[in-house]
Coordinates of C-alpha atoms in Angstrom, one line a residue:
M1 CA 0.3 -0.4 0.2
K2 CA 0.7 3.6 -0.6
L3 CA 2.1 5.1 1.9
K4 CA -0.3 8.3 0.7
S5 CA -3.4 5.7 1.3
L6 CA -2.0 5.2 4.9
L7 CA -1.6 8.6 5.9
V8 CA -5.5 9.2 4.2
G9 CA -6.8 6.8 6.3
A10 CA -4.9 7.7 9.3
L11 CA -6.3 10.7 9.4
L12 CA -9.7 9.7 8.6
L13 CA -9.9 7.6 11.5
A14 CA -8.5 10.3 13.9
T15 CA -10.8 12.8 12.9
G16 CA -13.9 11.6 10.6
T17 CA -12.8 13.9 7.5
M18 CA -10.3 14.6 5.2
F19 CA -8.0 18.2 5.7
A20 CA -4.4 18.8 3.5
Q21 CA -4.8 16.1 1.5
D22 CA -1.4 13.8 1.0
T23 CA 0.1 16.9 3.3
V24 CA 1.7 15.2 6.4
R25 CA 4.0 16.0 9.2
N26 CA 7.9 15.0 10.4
K27 CA 6.1 14.0 13.6
E28 CA 3.2 15.0 16.3
G29 CA 4.1 18.6 16.7
G30 CA 6.0 19.1 14.6
N31 CA 6.1 21.9 12.2
Y32 CA 7.6 20.1 8.2
L33 CA 5.1 20.3 6.2
F34 CA 5.7 17.1 3.5
T35 CA 3.3 17.2 0.8
I36 CA 3.8 13.5 -1.2
E37 CA 4.6 14.5 -4.9
H38 CA 5.5 10.3 -6.0
D39 CA 4.6 7.5 -3.9
I40 CA 4.9 3.8 -5.0
E41 CA 3.2 0.9 -3.7
A42 CA 5.1 -0.5 -0.6
T43 CA 4.4 -4.0 1.2
D44 CA 3.8 -3.3 5.0
I45 CA 6.8 -2.6 7.2
K46 CA 9.2 -5.0 8.7
N47 CA 11.3 -5.6 12.0
Q48 CA 15.1 -6.7 11.5
Y49 CA 15.0 -6.2 15.4
R50 CA 18.3 -6.9 16.6
S51 CA 20.1 -8.0 13.8
G52 CA 22.5 -7.1 11.6
T53 CA 20.3 -8.2 8.4
C54 CA 18.9 -4.4 6.9
W55 CA 20.7 -6.0 3.9
S56 CA 17.8 -8.3 2.9
F57 CA 15.0 -6.4 4.6
S58 CA 15.4 -3.6 2.6
T59 CA 16.1 -5.5 -0.9
L60 CA 13.5 -7.8 -0.2
S61 CA 10.9 -4.9 -0.1
F62 CA 12.2 -3.6 -3.1
F63 CA 11.3 -6.7 -4.5
E64 CA 8.1 -6.9 -3.2
S65 CA 7.3 -3.3 -4.8
E66 CA 8.7 -4.7 -8.3
L67 CA 6.5 -7.8 -8.1
D68 CA 3.7 -5.3 -7.4
R69 CA 4.4 -3.4 -10.6
M70 CA 4.9 -6.5 -12.2
G71 CA 1.0 -6.6 -12.1
K72 CA 2.5 -9.9 -9.7
G73 CA 0.5 -9.4 -6.4
D74 CA 1.4 -8.8 -3.2
Y75 CA 4.2 -10.9 -2.1
D76 CA 6.2 -11.6 1.4
L77 CA 9.4 -13.1 0.7
S78 CA 12.1 -14.8 3.3
E79 CA 14.2 -12.1 4.7
M80 CA 16.3 -15.2 6.4
F81 CA 16.2 -17.7 3.9
V82 CA 18.9 -15.0 2.0
V83 CA 20.8 -14.7 5.1
R84 CA 21.3 -18.2 5.9
N85 CA 22.2 -19.0 2.3
V86 CA 24.3 -16.5 2.4
Y87 CA 26.4 -17.4 5.3
S88 CA 27.0 -20.3 4.6
D89 CA 28.4 -19.1 1.2
K90 CA 30.7 -16.1 3.1
A91 CA 31.4 -19.0 5.9
E92 CA 33.1 -20.8 2.5
K93 CA 35.0 -17.9 1.2
Y94 CA 36.1 -16.9 4.6
V95 CA 38.3 -20.4 4.9
R96 CA 39.4 -20.0 1.9
M97 CA 40.4 -16.4 2.1
H98 CA 42.1 -17.8 5.3
G99 CA 39.9 -15.5 8.0
N100 CA 41.1 -12.1 5.5
L101 CA 37.4 -11.5 4.7
N102 CA 34.6 -9.5 6.7
F103 CA 33.2 -12.4 8.5
G104 CA 29.5 -10.8 10.0
P105 CA 26.0 -10.7 9.5
G106 CA 26.3 -7.0 7.5
G107 CA 25.3 -7.3 3.7
A108 CA 25.0 -5.7 0.2
F109 CA 22.1 -5.3 -1.5
H110 CA 23.4 -8.0 -4.5
D111 CA 24.4 -10.4 -2.0
V112 CA 19.7 -10.9 -2.4
T113 CA 20.2 -11.1 -6.1
Y114 CA 23.2 -13.3 -6.2
V115 CA 20.9 -16.1 -3.5
M116 CA 18.2 -15.5 -6.2
K117 CA 20.2 -16.8 -9.2
H118 CA 21.8 -19.4 -7.1
Y119 CA 19.4 -20.8 -4.5
G120 CA 15.7 -19.1 -5.7
M121 CA 13.4 -17.8 -3.3
V122 CA 10.6 -19.1 -0.7
P123 CA 8.2 -17.3 1.3
E124 CA 8.0 -15.3 4.5
S125 CA 5.4 -17.9 5.3
V126 CA 7.3 -21.0 4.2
Y127 CA 11.0 -19.5 6.5
S128 CA 10.2 -17.4 9.3
G129 CA 14.4 -18.4 10.4
L130 CA 13.0 -18.1 13.4
N131 CA 14.2 -21.3 15.7
Y132 CA 15.7 -20.1 18.4
G133 CA 12.8 -19.7 20.9
T134 CA 11.9 -15.8 20.1
E135 CA 8.9 -13.8 17.9
K136 CA 11.5 -11.4 16.8
H137 CA 14.9 -11.8 15.4
I138 CA 17.7 -11.5 17.8
H139 CA 21.0 -12.2 16.4
G140 CA 23.5 -11.6 18.5
E141 CA 24.4 -15.1 19.6
L142 CA 23.9 -16.7 16.3
D143 CA 26.7 -14.0 15.1
K144 CA 29.2 -14.8 17.4
V145 CA 28.9 -18.7 17.0
M146 CA 29.3 -18.3 13.4
K147 CA 32.7 -16.6 13.7
S148 CA 33.9 -18.7 16.0
M149 CA 33.5 -21.5 13.8
V150 CA 34.2 -20.1 10.9
D151 CA 38.3 -18.7 13.3
A152 CA 38.2 -22.5 15.3
V153 CA 38.7 -23.6 11.8
I154 CA 41.0 -21.4 9.8
K155 CA 43.3 -22.0 12.8
N156 CA 43.6 -25.3 11.5
P157 CA 44.1 -27.6 14.9
N158 CA 44.4 -31.0 13.0
G159 CA 47.2 -29.9 10.6
E160 CA 44.8 -30.9 7.3
L161 CA 40.8 -28.6 7.3
S162 CA 39.0 -32.0 8.4
T163 CA 35.8 -32.0 5.5
A164 CA 33.2 -32.2 8.3
W165 CA 33.2 -28.1 8.8
H166 CA 31.5 -26.8 6.8
N167 CA 28.4 -29.7 6.8
A168 CA 28.9 -28.9 10.9
F169 CA 28.1 -24.9 10.3
N170 CA 25.9 -25.2 8.3
N171 CA 24.0 -27.9 10.6
A172 CA 24.4 -25.2 13.4
L173 CA 22.5 -22.7 11.2
D174 CA 20.1 -24.8 10.9
S175 CA 19.2 -25.6 14.2
Y176 CA 19.1 -21.1 14.8
L177 CA 17.5 -20.7 11.9
G178 CA 16.0 -23.7 10.6
Q179 CA 16.1 -26.2 7.5
I180 CA 15.0 -24.9 4.7
P181 CA 13.0 -26.7 2.0
E182 CA 14.4 -28.8 -1.0
E183 CA 10.0 -28.4 -1.6
F184 CA 7.2 -26.5 -0.3
E185 CA 3.9 -25.8 -0.7
Y186 CA 2.5 -22.4 -0.9
N187 CA -1.2 -21.5 -2.1
G188 CA -1.8 -24.8 -3.2
E189 CA 0.9 -25.3 -5.8
T190 CA 4.0 -27.3 -4.7
Y191 CA 7.6 -25.7 -5.3
T192 CA 10.9 -25.6 -5.1
P193 CA 12.9 -22.5 -4.4
Q194 CA 14.0 -22.5 -7.9
S195 CA 10.8 -23.3 -9.2
Y196 CA 9.0 -20.5 -6.9
M197 CA 11.6 -17.4 -7.9
D198 CA 10.5 -18.9 -11.4
E199 CA 7.2 -18.1 -11.0
L200 CA 8.1 -14.0 -9.8
G201 CA 9.6 -14.3 -12.9
I202 CA 11.9 -11.3 -12.1
N203 CA 15.3 -11.8 -13.5
P204 CA 18.5 -10.6 -10.8
D205 CA 20.2 -9.7 -14.2
D206 CA 18.0 -6.9 -14.7
Y207 CA 19.1 -4.6 -11.5
V208 CA 21.8 -2.4 -11.3
E209 CA 23.9 -1.2 -8.6
L210 CA 25.7 2.7 -8.7
S211 CA 27.1 4.4 -6.9
S212 CA 29.5 8.1 -7.0
Y213 CA 33.0 8.6 -5.7
T214 CA 36.1 10.4 -7.0
H215 CA 38.9 7.8 -6.1
H216 CA 37.7 5.9 -9.4
P217 CA 36.6 7.0 -13.0
F218 CA 33.1 8.1 -13.7
Y219 CA 31.2 5.9 -16.4
E220 CA 33.2 3.1 -15.1
K221 CA 32.0 -0.6 -13.0
F222 CA 34.7 -0.8 -9.4
V223 CA 34.3 -2.7 -6.8
L224 CA 32.6 -0.4 -3.5
E225 CA 35.8 -0.9 -1.0
V226 CA 33.2 -0.9 1.8
P227 CA 33.6 -3.9 4.7
D228 CA 30.5 -6.0 4.0
N229 CA 30.9 -6.4 0.2
W230 CA 32.3 -9.6 0.4
L231 CA 30.9 -10.7 -2.5
G232 CA 33.0 -8.7 -4.5
G233 CA 30.1 -6.7 -6.0
E234 CA 30.6 -3.7 -8.5
V235 CA 28.6 -0.2 -8.9
Y236 CA 28.7 1.8 -11.8
N237 CA 30.1 4.9 -11.1
V238 CA 28.3 8.4 -11.5
P239 CA 29.0 11.6 -10.3
M240 CA 26.7 13.0 -7.6
E241 CA 23.9 14.7 -9.6
D242 CA 23.7 11.9 -11.8
L243 CA 23.0 10.0 -9.4
I244 CA 20.0 11.8 -7.8
K245 CA 18.7 11.5 -11.4
V246 CA 18.5 8.3 -11.9
M247 CA 16.9 8.2 -8.9
D248 CA 14.4 11.0 -9.3
N249 CA 13.6 9.4 -12.6
S250 CA 13.3 5.9 -10.9
L251 CA 10.2 7.2 -8.1
E252 CA 8.9 9.4 -11.0
N253 CA 7.9 6.2 -13.0
D254 CA 6.7 4.3 -10.5
Y255 CA 10.9 2.1 -9.5
G256 CA 11.5 2.0 -6.3
V257 CA 15.4 2.7 -5.1
A258 CA 17.6 -0.1 -2.6
W259 CA 19.4 2.7 -0.6
A260 CA 23.1 2.0 1.5
A261 CA 23.5 5.1 3.3
D262 CA 25.2 5.9 6.8
V263 CA 22.6 7.0 9.6
S264 CA 25.2 8.0 12.1
E265 CA 24.9 11.2 11.5
K266 CA 23.7 14.1 14.0
G267 CA 21.2 14.7 11.5
F268 CA 19.7 11.4 11.5
S269 CA 16.4 11.3 13.6
F270 CA 14.7 8.2 13.0
R271 CA 12.2 9.0 15.8
D272 CA 11.9 13.0 14.4
G273 CA 11.4 10.7 11.2
L274 CA 14.0 12.9 9.7
A275 CA 17.4 12.9 7.8
I276 CA 18.3 16.5 7.9
V277 CA 22.2 17.9 7.3
P278 CA 21.6 21.5 9.6
E279 CA 24.1 24.4 8.6
N280 CA 24.5 24.3 12.1
E281 CA 25.0 21.4 13.5
D282 CA 24.4 23.3 17.6
A283 CA 20.2 23.2 15.6
I284 CA 20.2 19.3 16.7
Q285 CA 22.0 17.1 19.0
K286 CA 21.6 13.6 20.8
K287 CA 19.8 12.9 23.8
G288 CA 19.7 9.4 25.2
S289 CA 21.2 6.4 23.8
D290 CA 19.4 3.4 21.9
N291 CA 19.2 -0.4 23.0
E292 CA 16.3 -1.1 20.6
N293 CA 19.1 -1.6 17.4
F294 CA 23.0 -2.1 16.7
S295 CA 23.7 2.0 16.3
D296 CA 22.4 4.7 17.9
A297 CA 20.9 5.4 14.8
G298 CA 17.1 5.2 16.9
A299 CA 18.5 7.2 19.4
E300 CA 16.3 10.2 20.5
K301 CA 17.6 13.4 19.0
I302 CA 16.6 17.2 20.3
G303 CA 16.9 20.7 18.5
N304 CA 15.3 22.8 16.7
Q305 CA 16.0 21.7 13.5
F306 CA 13.8 18.7 14.3
M307 CA 10.9 20.6 14.2
S308 CA 10.9 23.1 11.9
P309 CA 12.9 23.5 8.7
G310 CA 16.5 25.2 8.6
D311 CA 19.3 25.9 6.5
E312 CA 20.5 22.6 5.3
K313 CA 24.6 22.9 3.9
E314 CA 25.4 22.9 -0.1
I315 CA 26.8 19.2 -0.6
T316 CA 29.4 18.6 -3.4
Q317 CA 30.5 15.8 -4.7
E318 CA 34.6 16.5 -2.6
M319 CA 32.2 16.5 0.3
R320 CA 30.6 13.0 -0.2
Q321 CA 34.1 12.5 -0.9
K322 CA 36.2 13.3 2.2
A323 CA 33.3 11.9 5.0
F324 CA 34.4 8.9 2.7
D325 CA 37.6 8.6 2.5
N326 CA 38.1 10.1 6.5
Y327 CA 35.3 7.3 7.3
E328 CA 32.6 9.5 8.4
T329 CA 30.8 7.5 6.1
T330 CA 31.0 4.2 6.4
D331 CA 28.4 1.2 5.4
D332 CA 25.9 1.4 8.1
H333 CA 22.1 0.9 6.6
G334 CA 19.8 -0.5 3.8
M335 CA 17.1 0.6 2.8
H336 CA 14.4 1.3 0.4
I337 CA 12.9 4.9 -0.9
T338 CA 9.6 4.7 -1.9
G339 CA 8.7 8.2 -2.5
I340 CA 9.7 11.9 -3.5
A341 CA 8.1 14.8 -1.0
K342 CA 8.4 18.2 -0.7
D343 CA 8.3 20.5 2.4
Q344 CA 6.8 23.9 2.4
N345 CA 9.2 25.5 2.1
G346 CA 9.8 23.3 -1.9
T347 CA 13.0 21.9 -0.2
K348 CA 13.0 18.1 -2.1
Y349 CA 12.8 14.9 -0.3
Y350 CA 12.9 11.0 -0.1
L351 CA 10.5 9.1 1.5
V352 CA 12.5 6.0 2.7
K353 CA 11.0 2.7 4.1
N354 CA 12.8 1.7 6.9
S355 CA 13.0 -2.3 8.5
W356 CA 12.9 -1.6 12.4
G357 CA 8.8 -1.9 13.2
T358 CA 6.8 0.3 14.4
G359 CA 5.9 2.2 16.9
F360 CA 8.7 5.0 17.2
T361 CA 7.0 7.8 14.6
E362 CA 3.4 8.4 15.0
M363 CA 2.6 10.4 11.7
H364 CA 4.4 8.0 9.2
D365 CA 5.2 4.6 11.6
G366 CA 8.1 2.9 10.2
Y367 CA 8.9 5.6 7.5
F368 CA 10.8 8.9 8.0
F369 CA 11.5 11.4 5.1
A370 CA 15.8 12.0 4.7
S371 CA 16.6 15.5 2.8
E372 CA 18.3 15.2 -0.7
A373 CA 20.8 16.7 1.2
Y374 CA 21.9 14.2 3.4
V375 CA 21.6 12.1 0.7
K376 CA 23.4 13.1 -2.5
Y377 CA 26.0 13.9 1.2
K378 CA 25.7 10.1 3.1
T379 CA 24.3 7.4 0.3
M380 CA 26.6 4.5 -0.3
D381 CA 25.1 3.3 -3.0
I382 CA 21.8 2.0 -4.7
M383 CA 19.8 -0.7 -6.2
V384 CA 17.5 0.6 -9.7
H385 CA 15.9 -1.4 -12.4
K386 CA 18.3 -1.0 -15.6
D387 CA 15.0 0.6 -17.0
A388 CA 15.0 3.2 -14.7
I389 CA 17.8 4.5 -15.4
P390 CA 18.1 7.5 -17.7
K391 CA 18.4 6.1 -21.0
K392 CA 21.0 9.0 -22.6
L393 CA 23.4 7.6 -19.3
R394 CA 22.0 3.9 -20.3
K395 CA 23.7 4.6 -22.6
K396 CA 27.2 6.3 -22.0
L397 CA 27.2 3.0 -18.3
G398 CA 27.1 0.7 -21.4
I399 CA 24.0 -1.2 -20.4
K400 CA 21.7 -3.5 -22.3

């Protein structure tokens, strides 16, 4: 369902009438007034809870919207099916690399398309990944157990690796997440993960990733240097303004955008429904910490600019490059951009679907608004359908 429809429904329930159609505040009592200009269909908000699996949640949310765009209807795909397969293959590569690889719960958009191509897909109802006594995803123990197993293997205490280690690793994964079904029943039909993927009709090769950094030539591909890129996935490198054009063209033509960005900035406040880059950082500050997730991104923050719009920094290509080079911009979080909005001053924002559940924001629960300045500054990379790229740029990139 489009957020616009949810907002209208909430207004009707609250007041019995509809006012300021398609206009929403950033939070209850907030003075940001957003008019939603483009709004694609999106599935319900999910909760990754205490797991580092935003990359799987955001990418599958993106693909669920794609299925709707393709006329396939509503789908709820299994994030943990992707996580389970990635963990297994990442472990094998970690051991082959003698531990010289980042091993943890993080991942990238192309991890999902990798799983789709090699292992297929299953519905959430078939594989929830909740096999360890909780109703929400809590992966602290799982992550440490998996890491300790592969670290024990690379120490090679026997003098040679056994033939059992990978089976033992997969059995541990099965204990936590459940066994992957060879066949399953869904809506009266029998599927394998691969035949279900075929039924979806998604071609993973139709989706590409783009980024914007000056340490590689523009209009060429490069391997994005972030720790979670264990597959060595490539992105197309384009100037910052071209990256924005791709995002806008996608959303204006009913395509979504999978968005990887740094959310550790002072100007990111999920509770306030905002991600901004204030000209004066004294206008915002963090209050307390976040005990729900693994970072302070959801912590309570205070300041005048979380209440009312103010001036933001003018972001340049050089600024975003410097932030990446000095580790100010890191690969923090994967999200799903579903729309474009403007505030009462005409400033452009992107409507972002998060995977932190509901209960943070009263007005548009589970979503927030990221200013164009924030997106320019803190985007690591995006994934879009290749048809969503403007034709001239697509030709320049050599994407067929």
